[in-house]
Coordinates of C-alpha atoms in Angstrom, one line a residue:
Chain C
M71 CA 254.1 75.6 10.6
P72 CA 251.1 76.1 9.2
R73 CA 248.3 75.9 11.4
V74 CA 244.7 74.4 9.5
G75 CA 241.5 74.4 11.2
V76 CA 239.2 71.6 9.8
L77 CA 235.2 72.6 10.2
A78 CA 233.5 70.1 13.1
L79 CA 230.3 70.5 13.2
Q80 CA 229.2 67.6 11.1
G81 CA 230.5 65.1 8.8
D82 CA 233.9 63.3 8.1
V83 CA 236.1 65.2 10.3
R84 CA 238.3 62.3 11.8
E85 CA 239.5 61.8 8.2
H86 CA 240.3 65.0 7.0
V87 CA 242.3 65.4 10.6
A88 CA 244.6 62.2 9.8
T89 CA 245.1 63.4 6.5
L90 CA 246.3 66.8 7.6
E91 CA 248.6 65.4 10.4
K92 CA 249.9 63.5 8.5
L93 CA 250.7 66.2 5.8
G94 CA 253.0 68.0 9.0
V95 CA 250.6 70.8 9.8
T96 CA 249.3 71.7 13.4
V97 CA 245.3 70.8 12.9
V98 CA 242.8 72.5 15.5
T99 CA 239.0 70.9 15.3
V100 CA 236.8 74.7 14.6
R101 CA 233.0 74.7 16.4
T102 CA 232.8 78.0 17.5
P103 CA 234.2 81.6 16.3
S104 CA 236.8 81.8 18.7
D105 CA 238.6 78.2 17.4
L106 CA 238.9 80.3 14.3
E107 CA 241.6 82.4 15.7
G108 CA 245.6 81.9 14.5
L109 CA 244.6 79.6 11.6
D110 CA 246.1 80.0 8.4
G111 CA 243.7 77.7 6.8
L112 CA 240.3 76.3 7.0
V113 CA 239.2 72.7 5.6
M114 CA 235.4 72.0 4.8
P115 CA 234.8 68.6 5.5
G116 CA 232.3 66.5 3.5
G117 CA 228.7 65.6 5.3
E118 CA 225.1 67.0 4.5
S119 CA 225.6 70.4 3.3
T120 CA 222.1 71.5 4.7
T121 CA 222.9 70.6 8.3
I122 CA 226.5 72.1 8.1
A123 CA 224.7 75.3 6.5
H124 CA 222.4 75.0 9.9
L125 CA 224.8 74.6 12.2
L126 CA 227.0 77.3 11.0
V127 CA 224.0 79.7 11.4
T128 CA 223.3 78.4 15.1
S129 CA 227.1 78.2 16.0
G130 CA 227.8 81.8 15.0
L131 CA 230.4 80.9 12.7
R132 CA 228.6 81.9 9.3
A133 CA 228.7 85.7 9.7
V134 CA 233.1 85.6 11.2
L135 CA 233.9 83.0 8.6
Q136 CA 232.0 84.8 5.6
T137 CA 234.0 87.7 6.8
K138 CA 237.6 85.8 6.7
L139 CA 237.0 84.1 3.2
D140 CA 235.6 87.8 1.8
E141 CA 239.2 89.0 3.3
G142 CA 241.3 86.4 1.4
F143 CA 241.5 83.5 4.1
K144 CA 241.9 80.3 2.8
V145 CA 239.5 77.3 2.5
F146 CA 239.2 73.7 1.1
G147 CA 236.0 72.8 0.6
T148 CA 235.4 69.2 0.0
C149 CA 231.6 67.3 -1.4
A150 CA 229.5 69.0 1.4
G151 CA 232.1 72.1 1.8
L152 CA 232.3 72.1 -2.3
I153 CA 228.4 73.0 -1.9
M154 CA 229.2 75.4 0.7
L155 CA 231.6 77.6 -1.1
S156 CA 229.6 77.7 -4.5
R157 CA 228.0 81.0 -5.9
D158 CA 224.7 78.6 -7.1
I159 CA 223.2 75.6 -5.9
L160 CA 221.2 73.4 -8.1
D161 CA 218.4 71.0 -6.8
G162 CA 219.3 72.3 -3.5
R163 CA 216.5 73.6 -0.1
R164 CA 215.0 76.7 -1.7
D165 CA 216.5 78.9 1.0
Q166 CA 219.8 76.9 0.9
W167 CA 222.8 79.7 1.2
S168 CA 226.3 79.6 0.7
F169 CA 229.4 82.0 1.4
N170 CA 229.7 82.1 -2.7
K171 CA 232.9 82.0 -2.9
L172 CA 233.3 79.8 -6.1
D173 CA 231.8 80.8 -9.5
V174 CA 230.3 77.5 -10.3
A175 CA 226.9 76.0 -10.2
V176 CA 227.0 72.9 -8.6
R177 CA 223.9 70.3 -8.5
R178 CA 223.6 68.6 -5.3
N179 CA 223.8 65.0 -5.6
G180 CA 224.5 65.2 -9.3
Y181 CA 226.1 62.3 -9.7
G182 CA 223.3 60.5 -8.5
R183 CA 221.7 59.0 -5.0
Q184 CA 223.9 56.4 -2.7
I185 CA 223.6 53.5 -5.3
A186 CA 225.2 55.4 -8.0
S187 CA 227.9 56.5 -5.5
F188 CA 231.0 55.3 -7.2
E189 CA 235.3 55.2 -7.0
S190 CA 237.1 55.7 -10.2
S191 CA 240.7 57.5 -10.8
V192 CA 240.6 61.4 -11.6
E193 CA 244.2 62.7 -13.0
V194 CA 244.9 66.2 -11.3
R195 CA 246.6 68.9 -12.9
D196 CA 250.7 68.4 -12.3
V197 CA 250.2 66.0 -9.5
G198 CA 248.8 63.3 -11.1
V199 CA 246.2 60.6 -11.1
V200 CA 244.6 60.2 -7.9
P201 CA 241.6 58.0 -6.7
G202 CA 238.5 59.4 -6.2
V203 CA 235.5 58.9 -4.1
F204 CA 232.5 59.8 -5.1
I205 CA 229.5 59.6 -2.3
R206 CA 225.9 61.3 -3.3
A207 CA 228.6 63.7 -4.7
P208 CA 228.0 67.6 -6.1
K209 CA 228.1 68.0 -9.8
I210 CA 229.9 71.2 -11.1
E211 CA 227.4 71.6 -14.3
S212 CA 229.5 74.9 -15.5
Y213 CA 231.9 77.6 -14.2
E214 CA 232.9 81.3 -15.0
K215 CA 236.2 81.8 -16.7
N216 CA 238.3 83.4 -13.7
V217 CA 237.6 79.6 -11.6
E218 CA 241.4 77.4 -12.3
V219 CA 239.9 73.7 -13.3
L220 CA 242.6 71.5 -11.6
A221 CA 241.0 68.0 -12.5
T222 CA 237.9 66.7 -14.7
F223 CA 235.9 63.7 -14.9
D224 CA 233.6 62.2 -17.0
H225 CA 231.0 59.9 -15.7
G226 CA 229.4 59.0 -19.2
D227 CA 228.2 62.3 -19.9
G228 CA 230.6 64.5 -21.1
E229 CA 233.9 66.1 -18.8
H230 CA 232.8 68.0 -15.4
A231 CA 235.0 70.2 -13.5
V232 CA 235.9 68.1 -10.0
L233 CA 238.9 69.7 -8.5
V234 CA 238.7 74.1 -8.5
R235 CA 240.6 77.0 -6.7
Q236 CA 239.5 80.1 -7.4
G237 CA 241.9 82.7 -4.9
N238 CA 241.9 81.3 -2.0
V239 CA 239.5 78.7 -1.9
W240 CA 239.7 75.3 -3.7
G241 CA 236.6 72.7 -3.6
C242 CA 236.5 69.6 -4.5
S243 CA 233.3 67.2 -5.5
F244 CA 235.0 63.7 -4.4
H245 CA 236.4 62.7 -0.7
P246 CA 240.1 62.7 -1.2
E247 CA 240.5 62.3 2.7
L248 CA 238.7 58.6 2.6
T249 CA 241.9 57.4 0.9
S250 CA 245.7 57.3 2.0
D251 CA 246.6 59.4 -0.7
L252 CA 247.9 63.3 0.5
R253 CA 248.5 64.8 -2.5
V254 CA 245.1 66.8 -3.1
H255 CA 245.7 67.8 0.6
Q256 CA 249.0 68.7 0.0
L257 CA 248.3 71.4 -3.1
F258 CA 246.2 73.0 -0.5
T259 CA 248.8 72.8 2.5
D260 CA 251.8 74.0 0.1
S261 CA 249.5 77.6 -0.4
L262 CA 249.2 78.6 3.1
Chain D
M300 CA 244.8 67.8 -18.8
S301 CA 243.3 64.4 -19.9
S302 CA 240.2 62.7 -18.1
T303 CA 240.2 59.2 -17.1
T304 CA 238.9 56.5 -18.9
N305 CA 239.1 53.9 -15.8
P306 CA 236.0 52.7 -15.1
S307 CA 233.7 53.5 -12.0
I308 CA 233.4 51.0 -9.6
V309 CA 230.1 51.1 -7.3
G310 CA 229.3 49.2 -4.6
S311 CA 232.4 49.1 -3.1
A312 CA 233.1 48.7 0.8
L313 CA 234.7 52.0 0.8
V314 CA 231.7 53.8 -1.3
K315 CA 228.9 52.3 1.0
R316 CA 231.2 52.9 4.7
G317 CA 231.8 56.2 2.9
L318 CA 228.1 57.7 3.7
A319 CA 228.0 56.3 6.8
D320 CA 231.6 58.7 7.4
M321 CA 229.5 62.0 5.8
L322 CA 226.8 60.8 8.6
R323 CA 228.9 61.1 11.7
G324 CA 228.4 63.5 14.0
G325 CA 224.6 63.9 12.9
V326 CA 220.9 63.1 13.9
I327 CA 218.9 60.4 11.7
M328 CA 215.4 61.1 12.4
D329 CA 212.9 58.4 12.5
V330 CA 209.6 60.1 10.1
V331 CA 206.6 58.9 9.1
N332 CA 204.9 61.5 6.5
P333 CA 206.7 63.7 4.2
D334 CA 205.7 67.2 6.8
Q335 CA 208.0 65.1 9.4
A336 CA 210.4 64.5 7.2
K337 CA 210.7 68.2 6.1
I338 CA 210.7 68.9 9.8
A339 CA 213.8 67.4 10.8
E340 CA 215.6 68.4 7.5
D341 CA 214.4 71.9 8.7
A342 CA 216.2 71.1 12.0
G343 CA 219.3 69.9 10.7
A344 CA 219.1 66.0 10.3
V345 CA 221.9 64.1 8.2
A346 CA 219.1 61.8 7.1
V347 CA 215.8 60.3 7.7
M348 CA 214.6 56.7 8.1
A349 CA 211.0 56.3 6.6
L350 CA 209.2 54.1 8.4
E351 CA 204.9 53.8 9.0
R352 CA 205.1 53.7 12.8
V353 CA 207.6 55.2 14.9
P354 CA 208.5 52.4 17.5
S355 CA 206.7 53.4 20.2
D356 CA 203.8 52.8 17.8
I357 CA 204.4 50.0 16.8
R358 CA 205.3 48.5 20.7
R359 CA 201.6 49.9 21.4
D360 CA 199.8 47.9 18.8
G361 CA 201.2 45.3 18.5
G362 CA 200.9 42.5 15.4
V363 CA 203.7 42.0 12.5
A364 CA 205.7 45.2 11.4
R365 CA 207.1 45.3 8.1
M366 CA 208.5 47.2 5.8
S367 CA 207.2 50.3 4.4
D368 CA 204.6 51.0 1.7
P369 CA 206.7 52.0 -1.1
E370 CA 204.9 55.2 -1.8
M371 CA 205.5 56.3 1.3
I372 CA 209.0 55.9 0.8
Q373 CA 208.8 57.6 -2.5
E374 CA 206.8 60.4 -0.9
I375 CA 209.4 61.3 1.6
Q376 CA 212.3 60.9 -1.2
K377 CA 210.7 63.3 -2.9
S378 CA 209.9 65.9 0.0
V379 CA 214.1 65.9 1.3
T380 CA 217.4 66.6 -0.1
I381 CA 219.2 64.6 2.7
P382 CA 219.5 60.9 2.3
V383 CA 216.4 58.4 3.2
M384 CA 217.3 55.2 4.7
A385 CA 214.1 52.8 5.0
K386 CA 214.1 49.6 7.1
A387 CA 214.0 45.6 6.0
R388 CA 212.8 42.5 8.4
I389 CA 215.6 40.9 9.8
G390 CA 216.5 38.5 7.3
H391 CA 213.9 39.6 4.9
F392 CA 216.0 40.0 1.4
A393 CA 213.0 40.7 -0.7
E394 CA 212.0 44.2 1.3
A395 CA 216.1 44.7 0.7
Q396 CA 215.3 43.9 -2.7
I397 CA 212.6 46.2 -2.8
L398 CA 214.0 49.0 -1.3
Q399 CA 217.6 48.7 -3.0
A400 CA 215.1 49.3 -6.1
L401 CA 213.5 52.2 -4.8
D402 CA 216.7 53.7 -4.8
V403 CA 217.2 54.0 -0.7
D404 CA 220.4 55.4 0.0
Y405 CA 220.5 53.1 3.3
I406 CA 218.7 49.8 4.5
D407 CA 218.4 49.5 8.3
E408 CA 218.0 45.8 8.8
S409 CA 216.0 46.3 11.5
E410 CA 215.1 44.4 15.3
V411 CA 212.4 47.1 15.6
L412 CA 210.6 45.0 12.8
T413 CA 209.8 41.6 12.8
P414 CA 211.9 39.5 12.2
A415 CA 211.4 37.0 8.8
D416 CA 214.1 34.5 9.6
E417 CA 215.1 33.2 12.5
E418 CA 218.2 31.6 11.7
H419 CA 220.1 34.3 8.9
H420 CA 220.0 37.2 8.7
I421 CA 220.2 39.1 5.0
D422 CA 223.6 38.3 2.8
K423 CA 224.3 42.2 2.8
W424 CA 227.3 41.5 0.5
A425 CA 224.8 41.1 -2.5
F426 CA 223.8 44.3 -2.7
T427 CA 224.7 47.7 -3.8
V428 CA 222.9 49.9 -1.1
P429 CA 224.9 50.1 2.0
F430 CA 223.1 48.5 5.4
V431 CA 223.0 49.3 9.2
C432 CA 222.4 46.7 11.8
G433 CA 221.8 46.8 15.3
A434 CA 224.0 45.3 18.1
T435 CA 223.9 44.9 21.6
N436 CA 227.6 43.2 22.0
L437 CA 231.1 43.2 19.6
G438 CA 230.7 39.8 18.5
E439 CA 226.7 40.7 17.4
A440 CA 228.7 43.8 15.8
L441 CA 231.2 41.6 14.0
R442 CA 228.4 38.8 12.6
R443 CA 226.6 41.9 11.2
I444 CA 229.8 43.1 9.8
G445 CA 231.2 39.7 8.0
E446 CA 227.4 39.5 6.6
G447 CA 228.4 43.1 5.1
A448 CA 226.8 45.7 7.1
C449 CA 229.1 49.0 6.6
L450 CA 227.4 50.7 9.5
I451 CA 226.8 49.6 13.2
R452 CA 224.2 51.1 15.5
S453 CA 223.9 49.8 19.3
K454 CA 220.4 48.8 19.5
G455 CA 219.3 49.9 23.1
E456 CA 215.8 49.7 23.5
A457 CA 213.5 51.3 20.9
G458 CA 210.5 53.2 21.3
T459 CA 211.1 53.2 25.1
G460 CA 212.7 56.7 25.6
N461 CA 214.6 55.1 27.9
V462 CA 218.2 55.5 27.3
V463 CA 219.7 53.0 29.6
E464 CA 219.9 49.9 27.0
A465 CA 221.5 52.1 24.5
V466 CA 224.2 53.0 27.5
R467 CA 224.5 49.2 28.1
H468 CA 225.3 48.3 24.5
L469 CA 227.5 51.3 23.7
R470 CA 229.4 50.8 27.2
T471 CA 229.5 46.4 25.7
I472 CA 230.8 47.5 22.8
N473 CA 233.7 49.3 23.8
A474 CA 234.6 47.1 26.6
Q475 CA 234.7 44.7 24.7
M476 CA 237.1 46.4 22.4
R477 CA 239.5 47.6 24.8
R478 CA 239.9 43.8 25.6
L479 CA 240.8 43.2 22.3
A480 CA 243.4 45.8 22.1
S481 CA 245.0 44.4 25.1
A482 CA 245.2 41.0 24.2
D483 CA 247.9 39.2 22.6
E484 CA 248.1 37.4 19.3
A485 CA 247.6 34.0 20.6
E486 CA 244.6 34.9 22.8
L487 CA 242.7 36.5 20.1
F488 CA 241.6 33.1 18.6
A489 CA 240.1 31.9 21.5
L490 CA 238.4 35.7 22.1
A491 CA 236.9 35.2 18.6
K492 CA 235.7 31.6 19.5
D493 CA 233.8 33.4 22.4
L494 CA 232.8 36.5 20.7
Q495 CA 231.6 34.3 17.7
S496 CA 233.1 36.6 15.1
P497 CA 235.0 36.1 12.5
L498 CA 238.8 36.0 13.2
A499 CA 240.3 38.1 10.5
L500 CA 237.4 41.0 12.0
V501 CA 238.5 40.4 15.5
Q502 CA 242.0 40.8 14.9
E503 CA 241.3 44.3 12.9
V504 CA 239.9 45.1 16.1
A505 CA 242.3 44.3 18.2
A506 CA 244.9 46.1 16.0
T507 CA 243.3 49.6 15.5
G508 CA 241.1 49.7 18.7
K509 CA 237.8 50.1 17.0
L510 CA 235.1 48.9 14.7
P511 CA 236.3 48.3 10.7
V512 CA 232.7 50.9 10.3
P513 CA 231.1 53.7 12.2
L514 CA 229.4 53.2 15.4
F515 CA 226.3 55.0 15.7
C516 CA 223.9 54.9 18.4
A517 CA 219.9 54.3 18.8
G518 CA 217.2 53.3 20.7
G519 CA 216.0 55.1 23.6
I520 CA 217.5 58.7 22.9
S521 CA 214.9 61.4 23.7
T522 CA 216.4 64.7 25.1
P523 CA 219.5 66.6 23.9
A524 CA 221.3 65.2 27.2
D525 CA 220.5 61.8 26.2
A526 CA 222.4 62.7 22.9
S527 CA 225.4 64.3 24.4
L528 CA 225.7 61.2 27.0
V529 CA 225.9 58.9 23.9
M530 CA 228.2 61.1 22.1
Q531 CA 230.6 61.3 24.8
L532 CA 230.6 57.1 25.6
G533 CA 232.0 57.0 21.8
A534 CA 229.0 56.6 19.5
E535 CA 229.6 58.7 16.7
A536 CA 226.3 60.0 15.6
V537 CA 222.5 59.1 16.8
F538 CA 219.1 58.0 15.5
V539 CA 216.5 58.9 17.0
G540 CA 212.6 57.2 17.0
S541 CA 210.4 58.4 18.8
G542 CA 212.1 60.8 20.8
I543 CA 211.1 63.7 18.5
F544 CA 208.0 63.4 17.0
K545 CA 205.8 61.8 20.1
S546 CA 207.8 64.9 22.3
E547 CA 205.8 68.0 23.0
D548 CA 207.3 70.7 20.7
P549 CA 208.9 67.8 17.9
V550 CA 210.4 71.3 15.7
R551 CA 212.4 72.6 19.2
M552 CA 213.1 69.1 20.5
A553 CA 214.7 68.3 16.6
R554 CA 216.7 71.0 16.6
A555 CA 218.0 70.4 20.3
I556 CA 219.4 67.2 19.7
V557 CA 220.9 68.4 16.6
E558 CA 223.1 71.2 18.5
A559 CA 223.8 68.5 21.2
T560 CA 224.7 66.1 18.9
T561 CA 227.3 68.6 17.4
H562 CA 228.4 70.7 20.6
Y563 CA 228.3 67.3 22.9
E564 CA 231.4 68.1 25.0
D565 CA 230.2 71.6 25.8
P566 CA 227.5 71.7 28.3
G567 CA 226.9 75.5 28.3
V568 CA 225.6 74.2 24.8
V569 CA 223.5 71.5 26.0
A570 CA 222.0 73.4 29.0
K571 CA 221.2 76.0 26.7
V572 CA 219.2 73.8 23.7
S573 CA 217.7 71.8 26.9
T574 CA 216.2 75.0 28.2
G575 CA 212.3 75.3 27.8
L576 CA 211.8 72.4 26.0
G577 CA 208.7 71.0 26.7
K578 CA 208.6 67.6 28.0
A579 CA 209.7 64.9 26.2
M580 CA 208.3 61.7 25.0
V581 CA 206.8 59.6 28.1
G582 CA 209.5 57.2 28.4
A583 CA 208.9 53.2 29.8
E584 CA 210.4 51.6 32.2
T585 CA 212.7 48.6 30.3
S586 CA 211.7 46.2 33.3
T587 CA 208.1 46.0 32.6
L588 CA 208.0 45.9 28.7
E589 CA 206.3 43.2 27.4
V590 CA 208.6 43.0 24.4
R591 CA 212.6 43.5 24.1
L592 CA 213.1 44.1 20.7
A593 CA 217.0 44.0 21.4
E594 CA 217.0 40.7 22.0
R595 CA 215.8 40.2 18.2
G596 CA 218.5 39.0 16.3
W597 CA 221.7 37.1 17.2

């Protein structure tokens, strides 16, 4: 049975843990570098990307995780997690860093502030229609050819990728963990 | 792969509570200007609460405390990328309408401001923007949720730097939830009456053992140890008002409280971040207070 970590520095950790447990994997919460030992994959939850970035540095996780990611460690990021994995961050803080593992440009709060947060259904390739919950969601504005797009969504301004994969790294603009639908997480756990 | 044409829904309970879920494990800091907001964001705050005076100054100055000047809220919105919350007076739905028009991310219907209605809280279902409300006990929390609040914070006693009331309110809410969880179905009707709360919400708490919305803690948190204490008592995030910018070294205090909130179960980390912090805000003994803010709202 795969062992999957959930980065537990800040954000909706509990929902990811619950979703993964329903899929039958062993779940470990990760707050320090030693928590990463023996894991087959890691989920980076939703939350505030500036806060999570700050705590990744103070906890010593940033350097360890960067090395593991470069060596092929499998990571799935939702919302803030997607931001942390993206190459280019638009509308972020000037000093905002990322792990630079997805060749996408992502705009923080690209779907608007909280009043514009929304629910809608999203069709995921080879999976079907899943509920999409977008909360101050990051918008993938562009991506390179080597990025595999698993779902797109048109919020009135054209199709934008909302679920992507590049090698060992997955990123999602919305929050499958806030719903009872397990299929997006299952795509990730099936790959472990 | 074709895109969906299904309509989008804004302002649903899932979307409103969802933002509160994203704030869990974080620190929401009171700020009175863009410089403080930037310090808060730099330190790792998950959100800022924009207000004209922190609670300890409201307490000192007296007078009627109202919603902040929209210009000041907008300046803070421009200065940071994290969510910006703002306070409306209890029952003052027109202030809340203004805050929604300003596109704030969360409205705090707060006892720290002077109440505008002594009988009714705001009908929060009527808004797209989510609301947080304070509570001193489970009945109060469930009444606020019944009115549409998407996040509850235990009230504590704002502006005192004294965590004792926050602890009292958290322990009360948790004890009352445990009581519901151990009650049988027939007892819930009388318990709902005692709690003066909607029966459906009482039944939900009895079934799940927790509030239907996240439970954060506010009012009197002024050190990393305070943050660790309330997190261990079941708070899912903390609001820090006067505790940061009334301390000797706000930058270090802000960073330390953020780290202590994340690593609340690790006394080694809390000890490390507590070391050499400088003076915390000067606290107040709650028995000597002239105005007890927690008694506002019902």
